[in-house]
CSV table of C-alpha atoms and ligand atoms in Angstrom, one decimal:
chain,number,residue,atom,x,y,z
A,42,MET,CA,-21.2,-57.2,6.4
A,43,GLY,CA,-17.5,-56.7,5.7
A,44,ARG,CA,-15.1,-54.4,7.6
A,45,ILE,CA,-16.4,-50.9,8.1
A,46,TYR,CA,-14.0,-47.9,7.6
A,47,LEU,CA,-14.8,-44.8,9.5
A,48,ASP,CA,-11.4,-43.2,9.7
A,49,HIS,CA,-11.4,-40.9,6.7
A,50,HIS,CA,-9.5,-38.2,8.5
A,51,ALA,CA,-6.5,-40.5,8.7
A,52,THR,CA,-6.6,-41.5,5.0
A,53,THR,CA,-9.1,-42.4,2.3
A,54,PRO,CA,-9.2,-45.3,-0.2
A,55,VAL,CA,-8.1,-44.5,-3.7
A,56,ASP,CA,-11.0,-44.3,-6.0
A,57,PRO,CA,-10.8,-47.1,-8.6
A,58,ALA,CA,-11.1,-44.4,-11.4
A,59,VAL,CA,-8.1,-42.7,-9.9
A,60,VAL,CA,-6.1,-46.0,-10.0
A,61,ALA,CA,-7.1,-46.5,-13.6
A,62,ALA,CA,-5.9,-43.0,-14.6
A,63,MET,CA,-2.6,-43.6,-12.9
A,64,LEU,CA,-1.7,-47.1,-14.2
A,65,PRO,CA,-0.4,-46.1,-17.7
A,66,TYR,CA,2.1,-43.7,-16.1
A,67,PHE,CA,3.9,-46.5,-14.4
A,68,THR,CA,4.4,-48.5,-17.5
A,69,GLU,CA,4.1,-47.3,-21.1
A,70,ARG,CA,4.0,-43.5,-20.3
A,71,PHE,CA,6.9,-43.6,-17.7
A,72,GLY,CA,8.8,-40.6,-19.1
A,73,ASN,CA,10.5,-37.9,-17.0
A,74,PRO,CA,8.4,-34.7,-17.5
A,75,SER,CA,11.5,-32.6,-17.2
A,76,GLY,CA,13.0,-34.0,-20.4
A,77,LYS,CA,12.9,-31.9,-23.5
A,78,SER,CA,13.8,-34.1,-26.5
A,79,HIS,CA,11.3,-37.0,-26.8
A,80,SER,CA,7.7,-37.9,-26.7
A,81,PHE,CA,8.0,-39.9,-23.5
A,82,ALA,CA,8.9,-36.7,-21.7
A,83,ALA,CA,6.4,-34.7,-23.5
A,84,GLU,CA,3.4,-37.0,-22.7
A,85,ALA,CA,4.4,-37.1,-19.0
A,86,HIS,CA,4.8,-33.3,-18.9
A,87,GLN,CA,1.4,-32.9,-20.5
A,88,ALA,CA,-0.2,-35.3,-18.0
A,89,VAL,CA,1.3,-33.4,-15.1
A,90,GLU,CA,0.1,-30.1,-16.5
A,91,GLU,CA,-3.5,-31.4,-16.9
A,92,ALA,CA,-3.4,-32.6,-13.3
A,93,ARG,CA,-2.1,-29.2,-12.2
A,94,ALA,CA,-5.0,-27.5,-13.9
A,95,ARG,CA,-7.5,-29.9,-12.2
A,96,VAL,CA,-6.0,-29.4,-8.7
A,97,ALA,CA,-5.9,-25.7,-9.2
A,98,GLY,CA,-9.5,-25.7,-10.5
A,99,LEU,CA,-10.8,-27.4,-7.4
A,100,VAL,CA,-9.6,-24.5,-5.2
A,101,GLY,CA,-10.1,-21.6,-7.6
A,102,ALA,CA,-6.3,-21.2,-8.2
A,103,ARG,CA,-4.3,-20.8,-11.4
A,104,PRO,CA,-2.3,-23.8,-12.6
A,105,ASP,CA,1.0,-21.9,-12.2
A,106,GLU,CA,0.2,-21.4,-8.6
A,107,ILE,CA,0.3,-25.1,-7.8
A,108,VAL,CA,3.6,-26.7,-6.6
A,109,PHE,CA,3.5,-30.4,-6.3
A,110,THR,CA,5.1,-32.0,-3.2
A,111,SER,CA,5.4,-35.4,-1.6
A,112,GLY,CA,2.4,-34.6,0.6
A,113,ALA,CA,1.0,-32.1,2.9
A,114,THR,CA,3.7,-32.5,5.5
A,115,GLU,CA,6.2,-31.3,2.9
A,116,ALA,CA,3.8,-28.5,1.7
A,117,ASP,CA,3.3,-27.3,5.3
A,118,THR,CA,7.1,-27.3,5.9
A,119,LEU,CA,7.7,-25.4,2.6
A,120,ALA,CA,5.1,-22.9,3.6
A,121,VAL,CA,6.1,-22.3,7.2
A,122,ARG,CA,9.8,-22.6,7.1
A,123,GLY,CA,10.1,-21.5,3.5
A,124,ALA,CA,8.1,-18.3,3.9
A,125,VAL,CA,9.5,-17.3,7.4
A,126,ARG,CA,13.1,-17.8,6.5
A,127,ALA,CA,12.7,-15.9,3.3
A,128,LEU,CA,11.0,-13.0,5.2
A,129,ALA,CA,13.4,-13.0,8.1
A,130,PRO,CA,14.9,-9.6,7.2
A,131,THR,CA,11.4,-8.0,7.5
A,132,GLY,CA,10.3,-9.6,10.8
A,133,LYS,CA,10.7,-12.6,13.0
A,134,HIS,CA,7.2,-13.3,14.4
A,135,VAL,CA,4.8,-16.1,13.5
A,136,VAL,CA,1.2,-16.5,14.5
A,137,THR,CA,-0.4,-20.0,14.5
A,138,SER,CA,-2.9,-21.9,16.6
A,139,VAL,CA,-2.9,-24.7,19.2
A,140,LEU,CA,-5.1,-26.8,16.9
A,141,GLU,CA,-2.6,-27.2,14.1
A,142,HIS,CA,-1.3,-30.5,12.7
A,143,ALA,CA,2.2,-31.6,13.7
A,144,ALA,CA,3.3,-30.7,10.2
A,145,VAL,CA,2.8,-27.0,11.1
A,146,LEU,CA,3.6,-27.2,14.8
A,147,GLU,CA,7.0,-28.9,14.3
A,148,PRO,CA,8.4,-26.4,11.7
A,149,CYS,CA,7.2,-23.6,14.1
A,150,ARG,CA,9.3,-25.2,16.8
A,151,THR,CA,12.3,-25.4,14.5
A,152,LEU,CA,11.9,-21.7,13.8
A,153,GLU,CA,11.8,-20.9,17.5
A,154,ARG,CA,15.1,-22.7,17.9
A,155,GLU,CA,16.4,-20.5,15.1
A,156,GLY,CA,15.4,-17.4,17.1
A,157,PHE,CA,12.0,-16.6,15.6
A,158,ALA,CA,9.0,-15.9,18.0
A,159,VAL,CA,5.8,-17.9,17.7
A,160,THR,CA,2.4,-17.0,19.2
A,161,ARG,CA,0.0,-19.9,19.4
A,162,VAL,CA,-3.6,-18.7,19.5
A,163,ARG,CA,-5.7,-20.7,22.0
A,164,VAL,CA,-9.3,-21.9,21.6
A,165,GLY,CA,-12.3,-22.4,23.9
A,166,SER,CA,-14.2,-25.6,24.3
A,167,ASP,CA,-15.9,-25.0,20.9
A,168,GLY,CA,-12.6,-25.8,19.2
A,169,ILE,CA,-12.7,-22.6,17.0
A,170,VAL,CA,-10.1,-19.9,16.9
A,171,ASP,CA,-11.5,-16.4,17.7
A,172,LEU,CA,-10.8,-13.8,15.1
A,173,ASP,CA,-10.2,-11.2,17.7
A,174,ASP,CA,-7.5,-13.4,19.4
A,175,VAL,CA,-5.7,-13.6,16.0
A,176,ARG,CA,-6.0,-9.8,15.6
A,177,ARG,CA,-4.5,-9.3,19.1
A,178,ALA,CA,-1.7,-11.7,18.3
A,179,LEU,CA,-0.5,-9.8,15.3
A,180,ARG,CA,2.6,-7.6,15.8
A,181,PRO,CA,4.4,-5.2,13.6
A,182,ASP,CA,7.0,-7.8,13.0
A,183,THR,CA,4.5,-10.6,12.2
A,184,VAL,CA,5.5,-12.1,8.8
A,185,LEU,CA,3.3,-15.3,8.7
A,186,VAL,CA,0.0,-16.4,10.0
A,187,SER,CA,-0.7,-20.2,9.7
A,188,LEU,CA,-4.2,-21.4,10.6
A,189,MET,CA,-5.7,-24.6,9.4
A,190,ALA,CA,-9.0,-24.6,7.5
A,191,ALA,CA,-10.6,-27.6,9.2
A,192,ASN,CA,-9.2,-29.6,12.1
A,193,ASN,CA,-8.3,-33.3,11.6
A,194,GLU,CA,-9.6,-34.5,15.0
A,195,ILE,CA,-12.7,-32.5,15.8
A,196,GLY,CA,-13.5,-31.3,12.3
A,197,THR,CA,-14.1,-27.7,13.4
A,198,LEU,CA,-14.0,-25.1,10.7
A,199,GLN,CA,-11.7,-22.1,11.4
A,200,PRO,CA,-12.4,-18.5,10.4
A,201,VAL,CA,-10.0,-18.6,7.5
A,202,ALA,CA,-11.7,-15.9,5.4
A,203,GLY,CA,-11.6,-13.5,8.3
A,204,VAL,CA,-8.0,-14.2,9.1
A,205,GLY,CA,-7.2,-13.8,5.4
A,206,ALA,CA,-8.7,-10.4,5.4
A,207,LEU,CA,-6.8,-9.5,8.6
A,208,CYS,CA,-3.5,-10.6,7.0
A,209,ARG,CA,-4.1,-8.6,3.9
A,210,GLU,CA,-4.7,-5.5,6.0
A,211,HIS,CA,-1.7,-6.2,8.2
A,212,GLY,CA,0.7,-7.2,5.4
A,213,ALA,CA,1.4,-10.7,6.8
A,214,VAL,CA,1.6,-13.8,4.6
A,215,PHE,CA,-1.4,-16.1,5.3
A,216,HIS,CA,-0.9,-19.9,5.1
A,217,THR,CA,-3.7,-22.4,5.6
A,218,ASP,CA,-3.4,-26.2,6.0
A,219,ALA,CA,-6.6,-27.1,4.1
A,220,VAL,CA,-5.9,-30.8,3.9
A,221,GLN,CA,-9.2,-31.8,5.6
A,222,ALA,CA,-11.3,-29.2,3.9
A,223,VAL,CA,-10.3,-29.6,0.2
A,224,GLY,CA,-12.6,-32.1,-1.5
A,225,ARG,CA,-15.0,-32.1,1.4
A,226,MET,CA,-16.4,-28.6,1.0
A,227,ALA,CA,-16.1,-25.7,-1.4
A,228,VAL,CA,-12.7,-24.1,-1.1
A,229,SER,CA,-11.6,-20.9,-2.8
A,230,VAL,CA,-8.2,-19.3,-2.4
A,231,GLU,CA,-9.9,-16.0,-3.4
A,232,ASP,CA,-12.7,-16.1,-0.8
A,233,TRP,CA,-10.2,-17.0,1.9
A,234,ARG,CA,-7.6,-14.6,0.6
A,235,VAL,CA,-4.9,-17.1,1.3
A,236,ASP,CA,-1.3,-16.7,0.0
A,237,LEU,CA,-0.2,-20.3,0.7
A,238,MET,CA,-2.4,-23.4,1.1
A,239,SER,CA,-1.5,-27.1,1.7
A,240,LEU,CA,-3.3,-30.0,0.1
A,241,SER,CA,-2.9,-33.8,0.3
A,242,ALA,CA,-4.1,-36.3,-2.3
A,243,HIS,CA,-4.6,-39.2,0.1
A,244,LYS,CA,-7.2,-37.3,2.2
A,245,MET,CA,-9.4,-36.9,-0.9
A,246,TYR,CA,-9.5,-40.4,-2.5
A,247,GLY,CA,-6.1,-40.0,-4.3
A,248,PRO,CA,-2.8,-41.8,-3.7
A,249,LYS,CA,-0.5,-41.4,-0.7
A,250,GLY,CA,2.8,-39.6,-1.2
A,251,VAL,CA,1.6,-36.6,-3.2
A,252,GLY,CA,0.4,-33.2,-2.2
A,253,ALA,CA,0.6,-29.6,-3.3
A,254,LEU,CA,1.3,-26.1,-2.0
A,255,PHE,CA,-0.7,-23.3,-3.5
A,256,VAL,CA,1.6,-20.3,-3.8
A,257,ARG,CA,-0.2,-17.1,-4.8
A,258,LYS,CA,1.1,-15.2,-7.8
A,259,GLY,CA,0.7,-11.5,-8.3
A,260,ARG,CA,0.9,-10.6,-4.6
A,261,ARG,CA,2.4,-7.2,-3.6
A,262,PRO,CA,5.1,-7.4,-2.3
A,263,SER,CA,5.7,-10.6,-4.2
A,264,LEU,CA,5.7,-13.8,-2.2
A,265,ARG,CA,9.2,-15.4,-1.8
A,266,LEU,CA,9.8,-18.9,-0.4
A,267,GLN,CA,13.1,-20.5,0.5
A,268,PRO,CA,13.1,-23.9,-1.1
A,269,GLN,CA,13.4,-26.8,1.4
A,270,MET,CA,14.4,-29.3,-1.2
A,271,GLU,CA,17.2,-28.3,-3.6
A,272,GLY,CA,18.4,-29.9,-6.8
A,273,GLY,CA,17.3,-29.8,-10.4
A,274,GLY,CA,15.0,-26.8,-10.1
A,275,GLN,CA,11.7,-28.5,-10.8
A,276,GLU,CA,8.5,-26.8,-9.8
A,277,ARG,CA,9.9,-23.3,-10.5
A,278,GLY,CA,12.8,-24.1,-8.2
A,279,LEU,CA,10.5,-24.3,-5.2
A,280,ARG,CA,10.6,-28.1,-5.0
A,281,SER,CA,13.4,-29.9,-6.8
A,282,GLY,CA,13.2,-33.6,-7.6
A,283,THR,CA,11.8,-35.7,-10.4
A,284,LEU,CA,8.0,-35.4,-10.2
A,285,ASN,CA,5.9,-38.3,-9.0
A,286,VAL,CA,4.0,-38.5,-12.3
A,287,PRO,CA,1.6,-41.4,-11.5
A,288,GLY,CA,0.9,-39.8,-8.1
A,289,ILE,CA,0.3,-36.4,-9.6
A,290,VAL,CA,-2.0,-37.8,-12.4
A,291,GLY,CA,-3.9,-39.6,-9.6
A,292,PHE,CA,-4.2,-36.4,-7.6
A,293,GLY,CA,-5.6,-34.7,-10.7
A,294,ALA,CA,-8.1,-37.4,-11.2
A,295,ALA,CA,-9.1,-37.3,-7.6
A,296,ALA,CA,-9.6,-33.5,-7.9
A,297,ARG,CA,-11.9,-34.0,-10.8
A,298,LEU,CA,-14.0,-36.6,-8.9
A,299,ALA,CA,-14.1,-34.4,-5.9
A,300,SER,CA,-15.5,-31.5,-7.9
A,301,GLU,CA,-18.2,-33.8,-9.4
A,302,ALA,CA,-19.0,-35.3,-6.0
A,303,LEU,CA,-19.4,-31.9,-4.4
A,304,ALA,CA,-21.6,-30.7,-7.3
A,305,LYS,CA,-23.8,-33.8,-6.7
A,306,GLY,CA,-24.3,-33.0,-3.0
A,307,GLU,CA,-21.9,-35.5,-1.4
A,308,ALA,CA,-21.3,-33.2,1.6
A,309,GLY,CA,-25.1,-33.2,2.3
A,310,ARG,CA,-25.3,-37.0,2.1
A,311,ILE,CA,-22.3,-37.5,4.4
A,312,GLY,CA,-23.6,-34.9,6.8
A,313,SER,CA,-26.9,-36.8,7.1
A,314,LEU,CA,-24.9,-40.0,7.8
A,315,ARG,CA,-23.1,-38.2,10.6
A,316,ASP,CA,-26.3,-36.9,12.1
A,317,ARG,CA,-27.8,-40.4,11.9
A,318,LEU,CA,-24.7,-41.8,13.7
A,319,LEU,CA,-24.9,-39.2,16.5
A,320,ALA,CA,-28.6,-39.8,17.0
A,321,ALA,CA,-28.0,-43.6,17.1
A,322,LEU,CA,-25.2,-43.2,19.6
A,323,ARG,CA,-27.3,-40.9,21.8
A,324,SER,CA,-30.3,-43.2,21.8
A,325,SER,CA,-28.3,-46.3,22.7
A,326,ILE,CA,-25.5,-45.0,24.9
A,327,ASP,CA,-25.7,-42.8,28.0
A,328,GLY,CA,-23.1,-40.2,28.7
A,329,ILE,CA,-22.2,-39.1,25.2
A,330,ASP,CA,-20.4,-35.7,25.0
A,331,VAL,CA,-19.6,-34.1,21.6
A,332,ASN,CA,-16.1,-32.5,21.5
A,333,GLY,CA,-16.0,-29.2,19.8
A,334,ARG,CA,-18.8,-27.3,18.3
A,335,LEU,CA,-21.1,-29.6,16.4
A,336,ASP,CA,-22.6,-27.2,13.9
A,337,ALA,CA,-19.4,-25.7,12.5
A,338,ARG,CA,-17.5,-28.8,11.4
A,339,LEU,CA,-16.8,-31.0,8.4
A,340,PRO,CA,-19.9,-32.9,7.4
A,341,GLY,CA,-18.2,-36.3,7.9
A,342,ASN,CA,-16.7,-35.6,11.3
A,343,LEU,CA,-17.9,-36.6,14.7
A,344,ASN,CA,-15.8,-36.6,17.9
A,345,VAL,CA,-17.4,-37.8,21.1
A,346,SER,CA,-16.3,-38.8,24.6
A,347,ILE,CA,-18.2,-41.6,26.3
A,348,GLU,CA,-18.3,-41.4,30.1
A,349,GLY,CA,-16.4,-44.1,31.9
A,350,ILE,CA,-14.8,-45.6,28.8
A,351,GLU,CA,-11.2,-46.3,27.9
A,352,ALA,CA,-11.5,-45.5,24.2
A,353,GLU,CA,-8.2,-47.2,23.1
A,354,THR,CA,-9.1,-50.5,24.7
A,355,LEU,CA,-12.6,-50.3,23.3
A,356,LEU,CA,-11.4,-49.5,19.8
A,357,LEU,CA,-8.8,-52.3,19.8
A,358,SER,CA,-11.6,-54.8,20.7
A,359,LEU,CA,-13.6,-53.5,17.7
A,360,GLY,CA,-10.6,-52.9,15.4
A,361,ASP,CA,-11.0,-56.0,13.2
A,362,VAL,CA,-14.6,-54.9,12.3
A,363,VAL,CA,-14.8,-51.1,12.6
A,364,ALA,CA,-11.9,-48.7,11.9
A,365,LEU,CA,-12.1,-45.7,14.3
A,366,SER,CA,-9.5,-43.7,16.1
A,367,SER,CA,-9.2,-42.3,19.6
A,368,GLY,CA,-7.9,-39.0,21.0
A,369,ALA,CA,-5.8,-41.0,23.4
A,370,ALA,CA,-3.6,-42.2,20.6
A,371,CYS,CA,-3.3,-39.2,18.2
A,372,SER,CA,-0.7,-37.2,19.9
A,373,GLU,CA,2.2,-35.1,18.7
A,374,ALA,CA,3.7,-35.1,22.2
A,375,GLY,CA,3.2,-38.8,22.9
A,376,GLY,CA,1.5,-40.3,25.9
A,377,LYS,CA,-0.6,-37.3,26.9
A,378,GLY,CA,-3.3,-37.8,24.4
A,379,SER,CA,-4.5,-35.5,21.7
A,380,HIS,CA,-3.1,-32.0,21.9
A,381,VAL,CA,-6.2,-30.8,20.2
A,382,LEU,CA,-8.6,-32.2,22.8
A,383,ARG,CA,-6.1,-30.8,25.5
A,384,ALA,CA,-6.4,-27.4,23.9
A,385,LEU,CA,-10.2,-27.5,24.4
A,386,ASP,CA,-9.3,-27.8,28.1
A,387,LEU,CA,-10.9,-31.3,28.5
A,388,ASP,CA,-9.8,-33.3,31.5
A,389,ASP,CA,-8.0,-36.7,31.3
A,390,ALA,CA,-11.2,-38.7,31.5
A,391,ARG,CA,-12.7,-36.9,28.6
A,392,VAL,CA,-9.6,-37.1,26.4
A,393,TYR,CA,-9.0,-40.9,27.1
A,394,SER,CA,-12.7,-41.7,26.4
A,395,SER,CA,-12.8,-39.9,23.1
A,396,ILE,CA,-13.6,-41.4,19.7
A,397,ARG,CA,-13.2,-39.8,16.3
A,398,PHE,CA,-15.5,-40.9,13.5
A,399,GLY,CA,-14.6,-39.9,9.9
A,400,ILE,CA,-17.3,-40.7,7.4
A,401,GLY,CA,-16.5,-40.9,3.8
A,402,ARG,CA,-17.6,-41.3,0.2
A,403,TYR,CA,-18.4,-45.0,0.2
A,404,ASN,CA,-20.0,-45.3,3.6
A,405,ILE,CA,-23.7,-46.3,3.6
A,406,GLU,CA,-26.5,-46.1,6.2
A,407,GLY,CA,-26.2,-49.8,7.1
A,408,GLU,CA,-22.6,-49.3,8.2
A,409,ILE,CA,-23.5,-46.4,10.4
A,410,ASP,CA,-26.3,-48.4,12.1
A,411,GLU,CA,-24.0,-51.4,12.5
A,412,THR,CA,-21.3,-49.2,14.0
A,413,ALA,CA,-23.6,-47.7,16.5
A,414,ARG,CA,-24.9,-51.1,17.4
A,415,LEU,CA,-21.4,-52.6,17.9
A,416,LEU,CA,-20.3,-49.6,19.9
A,417,ALA,CA,-23.3,-49.7,22.2
A,418,HIS,CA,-22.7,-53.4,22.8
A,419,ALA,CA,-19.0,-52.8,23.6
A,420,VAL,CA,-19.7,-49.9,25.9
A,421,ALA,CA,-22.3,-51.9,27.8
A,422,GLU,CA,-19.8,-54.8,28.2
A,423,SER,CA,-17.1,-52.5,29.3
A,424,ARG,CA,-19.3,-50.7,31.8
A,425,ALA,CA,-20.5,-54.1,33.2
A,426,ARG,CA,-16.9,-55.2,33.6
A,427,THR,CA,-16.0,-52.0,35.4
A,428,ALA,CA,-19.1,-52.3,37.7
A,429,SER,CA,-18.3,-55.9,38.6
A,430,SER,CA,-14.6,-55.2,39.3
A,431,ARG,CA,-15.8,-52.4,41.7
A,432,ALA,CA,-18.3,-54.7,43.4
B,533,PLP,C1,-3.0,-35.7,7.0
B,533,PLP,C2,-2.7,-34.3,7.3
B,533,PLP,C3,-1.4,-33.7,7.1
B,533,PLP,C4,-0.3,-34.5,6.5
B,533,PLP,O1,-0.5,-34.9,5.2
B,533,PLP,P1,0.4,-35.9,4.4
B,533,PLP,O2,0.1,-35.8,3.0
B,533,PLP,O3,0.1,-37.3,5.0
B,533,PLP,O4,1.9,-35.6,4.7
B,533,PLP,C5,-1.3,-32.4,7.3
B,533,PLP,N1,-2.3,-31.7,7.9
B,533,PLP,C6,-3.5,-32.2,8.1
B,533,PLP,C7,-4.6,-31.3,8.7
B,533,PLP,C8,-3.7,-33.5,7.9
B,533,PLP,O5,-4.9,-34.1,8.2
């Protein structure tokens, strides 16, 4: 068996059909879609608009509500800084959560330095934000609420539809970082009542370096964003810069494949692999604790702590064979371990012994069984070493 990839929250492989769709846009169809006077420009423009329609279709949006960016980091920055700075005359308060990705947390910090106030809603050990806590955090001067749809470490699904309804009632703009949800479950900007939503192609079998921000049209009062990238006025002036045409075409192709895969029940298949993995781990390793609520998370996610284990060392020893990640490493603060696991109020031992599994489209049962076997072996060895060093 070759190498096993179980780190699909970090990135996903590009589907070969996506690569095939992209290739002509590097070579014969290389035109700049902003051009007006020749067919090179026109065919690139048409390809971008087809991709825009596909991406919009995946999330129930209109094509003219999609702004292409260099990825979700840029989309989050445009949403958070762009909306809050544009709304500064009406209020200076932002509500977000302790679970957010650094791409939301850092722009929030920047806003604080600029004099805005930020409330970070906390979570319990289930890793899910409580709707009532969001309601209590809202103030008359709250202009933006940013809450992720699904967490990238523990996979927990957040009450975005409820928060969307709250924001409508309150008059606050609602942004969701839906990077981990889009393509993995049904996502609808209408059901969630979101005003702004960030997407990333490389988390859904598309290329790296391309993402999008959904920006709702027809909102009252109308939604204004301060552009974070200024120049030639592409993307309705919200994101200047020559469009990454091959990347965008790839994003569109990935969106089409994701719709098809979801319709064929991919989430169910991946969910069974996850359940199989957890059952195999529990039957072969003592002291497995699941981090975050198990039954309200992305189908391909599993995050566990294994008693008495140094996860980073363990994963390094397996790293040439199985790709996994540890909550000890993914940290926005550096050194202290995952801010998400910390937010669940887990102690050091539990944080440093945590392993994140991200199961994806091409994983098969054999890989799941092999991973559980290898992990059980590595845990037994590590525990034997610890025991003998204590003796
Ligand atoms: C990966 C990720 C991002 C960043 O996306 P890029 O396209 O790599 O910039 C933002 N938010 C979440 C939840 C992510 O998982």
